[in-house]
Every structure is written in C-alpha cells, then in structure tokens.
C-alpha cells in the first residue's frame, strides 16, 4: 500500500502497538496515518510541527507521544491522540538537528549538522552529555544498551563510540574514503555495520573500531543511505538508486530485492509486529511493504560469501585512543532500537 504525502518525508516511525505510522516532512509538518490489511493508508492527523524540515520522528511513552527533530534546531513532543504540542526544546542544538534516537527509558540522543551529539535527560529536562567528536554532520546513530555505548556515523567519514557511563569518547575509527551514512549493530553485538556513499558496507568488529574488519563491496553502485536491522543475520538496505534489498551479513550476500522507489530512499522502519516495512523517498511517497512472504521465502536462502570467522574478544573495548588520523569529507541524512521512553517531556 502507498500514499502520496504531498512533500518529501525525511523520517518515519511505526507505533509500538497500534496500526499507526508517522512521517516527518520537508515542509515541517508531521503526518499520522492509520494502516490496515485492506491495502489502505488513511491520514489521522496533520500537525505543523516545525518551521523548517522535520528530519527525524520517534514514537515514545508507549506510543502516547511522537518526538520530532528539525532543521530549525528544535525538538518537539506531540500528543498522538490530540495532536497538541506537549513540549518543545527550542535551540536544542546550535545547528540543524539531523538524527534522533531513543536511548533509555529516560534519555534520548540527538545529532546535528555540525557533528555534535547530545544526550537529553528527560526527567531533568536538560542535556546530560555532549560529544563533539565529529567534524561533519551526524548521519546516523544506534545504541548498545548492554554496554551503554552510543555508536554514531558522520559525513566526515568516521564512526565513533561514546560511553554514556563515563561521558567519554571510547573510540573513533580512521577516516574512510567516503562518508558513513548509516549504522546498525548485529551479530549479537559483535559487529557494527555501516553504509557508505560509494555503496560499500563496512563491517567493524566490536572493540576494534580503528579500521573495518570486512567489506561488502558487491551490494550497490549507489550510496547506502539507510540500514535497518531485521535480525542478527539480516538487514534491509535503502540506496540512492531507490532500491530496497534484504541483505545477509557474514556470510555477506544479497538475499533478494524487496521493492523500490523512483528516487533515493530517505528512511525505513518496521511495524511493531515486523509484518510491514515502511519506506519513504525523494518521490514524496510513503510505501508499506508486506514482509511476511518475503521473509518466509528468504529463510535458508544463501548466495555467495565470507564466513563469520572473526574470533574477537566479545564486548571488549580495546580502542582507547579516540583520535583519527587524517582528512575529512561531506552529504545529508537516521534509526535505532525502539524502547519505552516513558518520562520524555512528561509534563514539560
């Protein structure tokens, strides 16, 4: 099923229990749609959320609120039932906010176009951590809850690992040849997978972040703008050529295409039951793909590749020098593990 949003959508997210999907648009509006199994998308609500583009969207507080981040430097919490503004953080960043993820029940993380990452304590309504490790925009972030590590990728071509327990940068990779645009953690926390501007997937072993341990070079001739984890062995990629694919990691292989847009993919999200995949692109379309048959058909399907032969020291943070070695680069682009952020803007 699909619907024309009327403007490009930068971010989408599914409700954690209901058949609702939210989209943040380039014109600053927040749209909320209800979907069903009868192949229809019906708009429930339209909210003028921001003065400038709405770049990231997340349901929080058991789906009672939606948090959005914008190029106008603000972060907004909106009530799902009424569409009313619950709270707004004006000037949350000094530059446009590009990414937003939930971290714990009482914290969220945001990243901006200058490479700054902030952790927000939602009980104290304040910034609890700030990391200025990158030289260019934060393209994506994800969180390892077991070790309290935030992993971020940047347009400067590096990956960073920030320790929220010590408030320090745990590690930073060497500069890569191209911008790092997306990141997920897989293989039970042993691998961080990054999508790049040149279409290569770079695989980093946990605790060995200076350089990648493997590269998947045959994925796409175009940039890999979005990565979405399906399980510990498979992920979904969204590329600049509009193609959405199901991909296996270690062994590295393209399992099968899922669908496509006419223009570059902006964001991907999974429904709470993993039945539907949502996608947005530069064509202003919101599309929902039924994954059940795709997933069932791909089980056991393998083609080509490298074995997972790394014998890393799982969970060991061996990179202690966060300083990279050379150069810098540049593009513009987000998702992470959905968790209950019950306290967020509760009564701000």
Coordinates of C-alpha atoms in Angstrom, one line a residue:
X1 CA 0.0 0.0 0.0
X2 CA 1.2 3.5 -0.6
X3 CA 0.1 7.2 -0.4
X4 CA 1.4 10.5 -1.8
X5 CA 2.4 12.7 1.2
X6 CA 2.5 15.8 -0.9
X7 CA 6.1 16.5 0.1
X8 CA 9.3 14.6 0.7
X9 CA 9.4 12.8 4.1
X10 CA 12.8 12.6 5.9
X11 CA 11.7 10.4 8.8
X12 CA 9.1 7.7 9.6
X13 CA 8.3 5.5 12.6
X14 CA 5.6 2.9 13.5
X15 CA 3.6 3.0 16.7
X16 CA 4.8 0.3 19.2
X17 CA 1.4 -1.4 19.4
X18 CA -1.2 0.2 17.1
X19 CA -1.5 0.3 13.3
X20 CA -0.2 3.8 13.0
X21 CA 2.8 5.2 11.2
X22 CA 4.2 8.8 11.5
X23 CA 6.1 10.8 8.9
X24 CA 8.1 14.0 9.2
X25 CA 8.0 16.1 6.1
X26 CA 10.4 18.6 4.4
X27 CA 7.9 21.4 5.0
X28 CA 8.0 20.9 8.8
X29 CA 4.7 19.0 9.0
X30 CA 4.1 15.8 11.0
X31 CA 1.6 13.4 9.4
X32 CA 0.0 10.4 11.2
X33 CA -1.6 7.6 9.2
X34 CA -3.6 4.5 10.1
X35 CA -3.0 1.4 8.0
X36 CA -4.8 -2.0 7.8
X37 CA -4.6 -5.3 5.9
X38 CA -7.1 -4.0 3.3
X39 CA -4.3 -2.1 1.5
X40 CA -5.2 1.4 2.6
X41 CA -3.5 4.3 4.3
X42 CA -5.8 6.9 5.9
X43 CA -4.4 10.1 7.4
X44 CA -5.5 10.6 11.0
X45 CA -3.7 13.9 11.7
X46 CA -1.6 16.6 10.2
X47 CA 0.4 18.9 12.5
X48 CA 2.5 21.9 11.8
X49 CA 5.4 20.7 14.0
X50 CA 8.4 22.8 12.9
X51 CA 9.2 26.0 11.0
X52 CA 11.7 24.1 8.8
X53 CA 12.1 20.5 7.7
X54 CA 11.2 17.7 10.1
X55 CA 14.2 15.3 9.8
X56 CA 13.5 12.6 12.4
X57 CA 10.4 11.0 14.0
X58 CA 10.1 8.7 17.0
X59 CA 7.1 7.3 19.0
X60 CA 7.8 7.3 22.7
X61 CA 6.0 6.7 26.0
X62 CA 4.2 3.5 24.8
X63 CA 3.1 5.4 21.7
X64 CA 1.3 8.2 23.5
X65 CA 3.7 10.9 22.1
X66 CA 5.7 11.5 19.0
X67 CA 9.1 13.2 19.2
X68 CA 10.4 15.1 16.1
X69 CA 13.7 16.8 15.4
X70 CA 14.1 19.6 12.9
X71 CA 16.4 21.7 10.8
X72 CA 15.1 24.7 12.9
X73 CA 17.3 23.3 15.7
X74 CA 14.3 22.3 17.8
X75 CA 13.0 19.1 19.3
X76 CA 9.2 18.7 19.8
X77 CA 7.0 16.2 21.7
X78 CA 3.4 15.9 20.2
X79 CA 0.4 14.1 21.8
X80 CA -0.7 11.3 19.5
X81 CA -4.4 11.4 20.4
X82 CA -4.9 15.2 20.2
X83 CA -2.0 16.5 18.0
X84 CA -1.3 19.1 20.7
X85 CA 2.2 20.2 21.5
X86 CA 3.4 18.7 24.8
X87 CA 6.7 20.4 25.0
X88 CA 9.3 22.0 22.7
X89 CA 13.1 22.4 23.2
X90 CA 13.9 25.5 21.2
X91 CA 17.6 25.8 20.2
X92 CA 18.2 22.2 21.3
X93 CA 21.3 22.4 19.1
X94 CA 23.3 25.2 17.6
X95 CA 22.8 23.7 14.1
X96 CA 20.1 21.7 12.3
X97 CA 19.2 18.5 14.1
X98 CA 19.6 15.6 11.7
X99 CA 19.1 12.5 13.8
X100 CA 17.1 11.4 16.8
X101 CA 17.0 8.1 18.7
X102 CA 15.7 6.7 22.0
X103 CA 18.4 5.5 24.3
X104 CA 16.9 4.5 27.7
X105 CA 13.5 5.0 29.4
X106 CA 14.6 8.5 30.4
X107 CA 17.0 9.6 27.8
X108 CA 17.1 10.4 24.1
X109 CA 20.0 11.2 21.8
X110 CA 20.2 13.8 19.0
X111 CA 22.8 14.6 16.4
X112 CA 23.2 17.8 14.4
X113 CA 24.8 19.0 11.1
X114 CA 28.0 20.2 12.9
X115 CA 28.8 16.8 14.3
X116 CA 27.6 17.3 17.8
X117 CA 25.8 14.5 19.7
X118 CA 23.7 15.4 22.8
X119 CA 22.1 13.1 25.3
X120 CA 18.9 14.5 26.9
X121 CA 17.8 13.6 30.5
X122 CA 14.1 13.8 30.2
X123 CA 13.5 13.9 33.9
X124 CA 15.7 16.9 34.5
X125 CA 14.8 18.4 31.1
X126 CA 18.4 19.1 30.4
X127 CA 21.4 17.9 28.3
X128 CA 23.2 15.3 30.4
X129 CA 26.1 14.6 27.9
X130 CA 27.5 16.3 24.9
X131 CA 30.0 14.9 22.5
X132 CA 31.8 16.9 19.8
X133 CA 33.9 14.2 18.3
X134 CA 32.9 14.7 14.6
X135 CA 33.8 17.3 12.1
X136 CA 30.7 17.0 9.9
X137 CA 27.0 16.1 10.2
X138 CA 25.8 13.1 12.2
X139 CA 24.3 10.8 9.6
X140 CA 23.0 8.0 11.9
X141 CA 23.2 6.7 15.5
X142 CA 22.4 3.4 17.3
X143 CA 22.7 2.3 20.9
X144 CA 24.2 -0.8 22.6
X145 CA 22.1 -0.9 25.8
X146 CA 24.1 -3.7 27.4
X147 CA 27.3 -1.7 27.4
X148 CA 25.7 1.8 27.4
X149 CA 27.6 2.8 24.2
X150 CA 26.3 5.1 21.6
X151 CA 27.6 4.5 18.1
X152 CA 27.4 7.4 15.6
X153 CA 28.4 7.8 12.0
X154 CA 29.3 11.0 10.3
X155 CA 29.8 12.8 7.0
X156 CA 33.4 13.2 8.0
X157 CA 33.9 9.5 7.1
X158 CA 34.3 8.2 10.7
X159 CA 32.5 6.1 13.2
X160 CA 32.6 7.0 17.0
X161 CA 31.7 5.1 20.1
X162 CA 30.6 7.2 23.1
X163 CA 30.5 5.7 26.6
X164 CA 27.5 7.1 28.5
X165 CA 28.7 5.7 31.8
X166 CA 32.0 7.6 31.7
X167 CA 30.8 10.5 29.5
X168 CA 33.9 9.9 27.3
X169 CA 34.5 9.0 23.6
X170 CA 35.5 5.4 23.8
X171 CA 36.8 5.1 20.2
X172 CA 36.8 6.6 16.8
X173 CA 37.6 5.0 13.5
X174 CA 40.2 6.1 11.0
X175 CA 38.9 8.3 8.2
X176 CA 37.3 6.2 5.4
X177 CA 37.4 7.2 1.8
X178 CA 33.7 8.1 1.8
X179 CA 31.0 9.4 4.1
X180 CA 29.5 6.9 6.5
X181 CA 25.7 7.3 6.1
X182 CA 24.1 4.6 8.2
X183 CA 24.8 2.2 11.0
X184 CA 23.3 -0.9 12.8
X185 CA 24.7 -3.3 15.4
X186 CA 24.4 -7.0 14.5
X187 CA 25.7 -10.5 15.3
X188 CA 24.7 -10.2 19.0
X189 CA 26.7 -7.0 19.5
X190 CA 29.9 -8.2 17.8
X191 CA 29.6 -6.2 14.6
X192 CA 28.8 -2.6 13.7
X193 CA 27.7 -2.4 10.0
X194 CA 28.0 1.0 8.2
X195 CA 26.6 2.1 4.8
X196 CA 28.8 4.4 2.7
X197 CA 28.5 6.9 0.0
X198 CA 30.3 4.6 -2.5
X199 CA 27.8 1.7 -2.0
X200 CA 30.1 -0.5 0.2
X201 CA 29.1 -1.9 3.6
X202 CA 31.9 -1.6 6.1
X203 CA 31.9 -4.2 9.0
X204 CA 33.6 -3.2 12.2
X205 CA 34.3 -5.7 15.0
X206 CA 33.3 -4.6 18.4
X207 CA 36.3 -3.4 20.3
X208 CA 38.4 -3.0 17.2
X209 CA 37.0 0.2 15.7
X210 CA 40.1 1.8 14.2
X211 CA 39.5 0.0 10.8
X212 CA 36.9 -2.2 9.4
X213 CA 37.3 -6.0 9.6
X214 CA 35.4 -6.7 6.4
X215 CA 33.8 -5.0 3.4
X216 CA 30.7 -6.0 1.4
X217 CA 31.7 -4.5 -2.0
X218 CA 29.1 -6.0 -4.3
X219 CA 25.9 -4.5 -2.7
X220 CA 25.2 -1.4 -4.7
X221 CA 26.8 1.0 -7.2
X222 CA 25.0 3.8 -5.3
X223 CA 25.2 5.1 -1.8
X224 CA 23.7 3.0 1.0
X225 CA 21.7 5.8 2.8
X226 CA 19.6 3.7 5.2
X227 CA 20.2 0.4 7.1
X228 CA 17.5 -1.3 9.1
X229 CA 18.2 -4.4 11.2
X230 CA 15.8 -7.3 10.7
X231 CA 17.6 -9.8 13.0
X232 CA 21.1 -10.7 14.0
X233 CA 22.0 -12.0 10.5
X234 CA 19.9 -9.9 8.1
X235 CA 19.3 -6.3 7.4
X236 CA 17.4 -4.1 5.0
X237 CA 19.2 -1.6 2.9
X238 CA 17.8 1.6 1.2
X239 CA 20.0 3.0 -1.5
X240 CA 20.4 6.2 -3.6
X241 CA 19.1 4.4 -6.7
X242 CA 15.7 3.8 -4.9
X243 CA 16.2 0.0 -4.4
X244 CA 15.3 -1.7 -1.1
X245 CA 17.0 -5.0 -0.5
X246 CA 17.2 -7.8 2.0
X247 CA 20.8 -8.5 2.8
X248 CA 22.6 -11.2 4.8
X249 CA 25.7 -10.4 6.9
X250 CA 28.5 -12.9 7.4
X251 CA 28.1 -14.6 5.1
X252 CA 27.6 -11.4 3.1
X253 CA 25.0 -11.7 0.4
X254 CA 22.1 -10.0 -1.3
X255 CA 19.2 -12.3 -0.4
X256 CA 16.6 -10.6 -2.6
X257 CA 15.1 -7.2 -3.6
X258 CA 12.1 -6.1 -1.6
X259 CA 10.9 -3.1 -3.6
X260 CA 11.8 0.3 -5.0
X261 CA 11.0 4.0 -5.3
X262 CA 11.8 6.1 -8.3
X263 CA 14.1 8.3 -6.3
X264 CA 16.7 7.9 -3.4
X265 CA 15.5 6.2 -0.2
X266 CA 15.2 8.6 2.8
X267 CA 14.1 6.3 5.6
X268 CA 13.0 2.8 6.5
X269 CA 11.0 1.4 9.6
X270 CA 9.4 -1.8 10.7
X271 CA 6.0 -2.2 12.2
X272 CA 5.7 -3.4 15.8
X273 CA 4.9 -7.0 14.6
X274 CA 7.5 -6.9 11.8
X275 CA 4.7 -7.5 9.3
X276 CA 5.2 -4.3 7.4
X277 CA 8.2 -2.4 6.2
X278 CA 7.7 1.4 5.7
X279 CA 9.8 3.4 3.3
X280 CA 10.0 7.0 2.2
X281 CA 12.0 8.5 -0.7
X282 CA 12.5 11.7 -2.6
X283 CA 9.3 10.9 -4.6
X284 CA 7.0 12.1 -1.7
X285 CA 5.6 8.6 -1.4
X286 CA 5.1 6.6 1.7
X287 CA 5.0 2.9 0.9
X288 CA 4.3 -0.1 3.1
X289 CA 5.6 -3.5 2.1
X290 CA 4.2 -6.8 3.4
X291 CA 7.3 -8.6 4.6
X292 CA 5.8 -11.9 5.7
X293 CA 6.1 -13.7 2.3
X294 CA 9.5 -12.1 1.7
X295 CA 10.9 -13.3 5.0
X296 CA 9.4 -16.8 4.7
X297 CA 10.7 -17.1 1.1
X298 CA 14.2 -16.0 2.1
X299 CA 14.8 -18.3 5.0
X300 CA 17.7 -20.5 4.3
X301 CA 18.4 -18.7 1.0
X302 CA 22.1 -18.0 0.6
X303 CA 24.3 -16.9 -2.3
X304 CA 27.9 -16.1 -2.1
X305 CA 30.3 -15.2 0.7
X306 CA 32.6 -14.7 3.6
X307 CA 32.2 -16.8 6.7
X308 CA 31.9 -15.2 10.2
X309 CA 35.4 -16.3 11.2
X310 CA 36.3 -13.4 13.5
X311 CA 37.4 -14.5 16.9
X312 CA 37.1 -11.1 18.6
X313 CA 37.0 -10.6 22.3
X314 CA 33.3 -10.0 22.5
X315 CA 32.4 -6.9 24.5
X316 CA 36.0 -5.8 25.0
X317 CA 36.6 -2.1 24.3
X318 CA 40.1 -2.3 23.0
X319 CA 40.2 1.1 21.2
X320 CA 41.1 3.7 23.7
X321 CA 42.6 6.5 21.6
X322 CA 39.6 8.4 20.0
X323 CA 41.7 10.4 17.6
X324 CA 41.5 9.6 13.9
X325 CA 44.4 10.1 11.6
X326 CA 43.6 12.2 8.5
X327 CA 41.3 14.1 6.2
X328 CA 37.6 14.9 6.1
X329 CA 34.6 14.7 3.8
X330 CA 30.9 15.6 3.2
X331 CA 26.4 14.6 2.3
X332 CA 23.0 14.7 4.4
X333 CA 20.8 12.1 6.1
X334 CA 18.6 8.0 10.6
X335 CA 17.2 4.6 13.3
X336 CA 17.6 2.8 16.4
X337 CA 16.2 0.3 18.8
X338 CA 12.7 1.4 19.9
X339 CA 12.5 1.5 23.7
X340 CA 9.9 2.8 26.2
X341 CA 10.8 6.4 26.9
X342 CA 8.1 6.8 29.4
X343 CA 9.3 10.0 31.1
X344 CA 10.0 12.0 27.9
X345 CA 8.6 15.5 28.2
X346 CA 6.0 14.1 30.6
X347 CA 5.0 17.5 32.0
X348 CA 7.3 20.0 30.5

